[in-house]
Structure formats: structure tokens, C-alpha cells
XYZ file of C-alpha atoms in Angstrom:
123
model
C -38.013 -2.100 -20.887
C -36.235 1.446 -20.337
C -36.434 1.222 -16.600
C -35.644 -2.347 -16.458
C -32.231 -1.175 -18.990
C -31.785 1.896 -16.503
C -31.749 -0.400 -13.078
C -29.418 -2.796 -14.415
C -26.772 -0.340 -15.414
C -26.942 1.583 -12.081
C -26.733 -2.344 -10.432
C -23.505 -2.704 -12.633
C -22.409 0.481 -11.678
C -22.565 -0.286 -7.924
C -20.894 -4.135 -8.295
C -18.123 -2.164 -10.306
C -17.199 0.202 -7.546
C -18.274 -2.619 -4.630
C -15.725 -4.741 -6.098
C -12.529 -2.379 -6.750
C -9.581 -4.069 -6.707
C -7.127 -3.419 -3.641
C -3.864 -1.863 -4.407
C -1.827 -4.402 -2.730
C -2.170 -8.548 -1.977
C -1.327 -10.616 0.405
C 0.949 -13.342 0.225
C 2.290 -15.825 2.623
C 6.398 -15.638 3.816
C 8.222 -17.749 6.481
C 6.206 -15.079 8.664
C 3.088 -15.193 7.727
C 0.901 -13.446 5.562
C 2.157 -10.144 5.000
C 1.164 -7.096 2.533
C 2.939 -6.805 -1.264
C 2.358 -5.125 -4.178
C 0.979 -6.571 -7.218
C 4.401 -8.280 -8.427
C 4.807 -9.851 -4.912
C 7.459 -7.131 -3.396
C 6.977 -6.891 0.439
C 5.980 -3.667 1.608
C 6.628 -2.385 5.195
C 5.170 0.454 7.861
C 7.704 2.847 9.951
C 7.174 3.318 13.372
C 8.076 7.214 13.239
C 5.026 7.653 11.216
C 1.939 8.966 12.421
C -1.811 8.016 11.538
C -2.448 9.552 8.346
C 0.875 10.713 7.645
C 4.488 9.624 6.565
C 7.461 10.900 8.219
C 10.062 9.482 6.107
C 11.686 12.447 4.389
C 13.210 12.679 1.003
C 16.733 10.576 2.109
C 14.331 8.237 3.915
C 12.356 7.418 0.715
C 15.775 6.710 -1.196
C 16.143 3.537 0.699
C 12.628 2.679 1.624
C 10.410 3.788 -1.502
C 6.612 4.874 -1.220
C 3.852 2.878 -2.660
C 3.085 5.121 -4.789
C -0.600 5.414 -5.578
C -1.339 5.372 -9.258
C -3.075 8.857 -10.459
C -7.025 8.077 -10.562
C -6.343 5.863 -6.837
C -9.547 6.607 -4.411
C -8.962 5.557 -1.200
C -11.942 2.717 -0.036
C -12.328 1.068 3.294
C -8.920 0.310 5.213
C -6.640 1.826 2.042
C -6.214 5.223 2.107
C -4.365 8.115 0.719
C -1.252 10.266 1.852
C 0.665 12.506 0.835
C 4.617 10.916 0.767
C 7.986 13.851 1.226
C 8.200 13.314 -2.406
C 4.837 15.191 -3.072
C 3.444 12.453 -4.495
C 0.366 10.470 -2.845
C 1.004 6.600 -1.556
C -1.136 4.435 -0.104
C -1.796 3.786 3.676
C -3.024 0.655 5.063
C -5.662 1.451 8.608
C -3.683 4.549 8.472
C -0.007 3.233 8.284
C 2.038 4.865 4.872
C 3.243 1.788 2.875
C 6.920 1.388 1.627
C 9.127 -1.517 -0.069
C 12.427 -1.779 0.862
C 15.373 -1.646 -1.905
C 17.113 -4.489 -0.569
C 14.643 -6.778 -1.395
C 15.843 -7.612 -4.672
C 12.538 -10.920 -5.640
C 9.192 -11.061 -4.961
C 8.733 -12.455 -0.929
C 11.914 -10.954 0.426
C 11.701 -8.778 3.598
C 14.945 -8.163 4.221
C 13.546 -4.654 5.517
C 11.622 -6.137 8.111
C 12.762 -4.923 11.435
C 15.644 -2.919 10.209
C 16.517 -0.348 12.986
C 13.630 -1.797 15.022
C 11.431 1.117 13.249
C 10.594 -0.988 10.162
C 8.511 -4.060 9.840
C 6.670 -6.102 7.531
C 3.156 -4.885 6.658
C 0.162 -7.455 7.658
């Protein structure tokens, strides 16, 4: 009866972590489906960033916040951790930092996407 108690909560241990929920959704704009966070704001990549690392600096982030990663975040699969101007980690989608825009004022909006040609809606 031990073991049998044992197995299943290693099993449930494994589903927990299998199953972790993404930090972002996606939802589906007059362009598709694109990437948001969880209250449906539209989040964007930058073309002057590199794989694995942001490159908008401290003015940058002013106008085009990072998605911030919340404090216990592990990066899984395609999400992935780095480390924004602010100091602070955000999340990174197949290697691309992740940022909302602060014109978009309701859930769906992408007014940010291709803003200066470097920005564009995250899919």
C-alpha cells in the first residue's frame, strides 16, 4: 500500500510540472492569432534584440514595458528567461524578449505592431 501511495504522488508530481501553465495566451485579432498576457494585452518582439537578450534600454522600456516574469517563473520549453535593462527578468518566447506596448489602452489592441518597422506583434 506504501509503494502504491509513494508512485502515485511522484505520478502527481510529474502531471503537475508536465502541465505548467504558460505565462502568456493566445488570442485571435484582425491578424491572426497573436501572443497576450493573461488579461488579453498584446505583447510584441523588437527587432534590435538578439536571441536571448533584450536590447531595449531603460527609455525603451518606458514606452514598450517588459513582461515581466513573476518571481518563482522557470523557464519550460519555448518560454524562457531574460534579464530586461530594468534588472528585472521577463519572459522570452523561442528566444525573442516579450513587451506590451502602452498605447494599447484594452485587451486585443496592437497599436504597437509595426511601430518604427522594429516592433511587431508576437505569434
Amino acid at each position: 500500500m506504501r509503494t502504491i501511495l509513494i508512485a502515485i504522488g511522484a505520478l502527481t508530481a510529474l502531471a503537475g510540472s508536465a502541465f505548467a501553465a504558460e505565462p502568456a495566451k493566445t488570442v485571435d485579432t484582425k491578424m491572426g492569432k497573436i501572443l497576450a498576457t493573461e488579461n488579453g494585452m498584446v505583447l510584441y518582439t523588437f527587432d534590435k534584440d538578439t536571441k536571448g537578450k533584450s536590447n531595449c534600454d531603460k527609455d525603451c522600456l518606458k514606452k514598450w514595458p517588459a513582461f515581466h516574469a513573476g518571481a518563482k517563473a522557470k523557464a519550460e520549453g519555448e518560454w524562457t528567461l531574460v534579464k530586461a535593462a530594468d534588472g528585472k527578468e521577463m519572459w522570452a518566447y523561442e528566444g525573442k524578449p516579450l513587451y506590451t506596448y502602452v498605447e494599447d489602452k484594452k485587451a486585443g489592441e496592437a497599436n504597437g505592431d509595426g511601430v518604427g518597422g522594429v516592433w511587431h506583434a508576437a505569434k
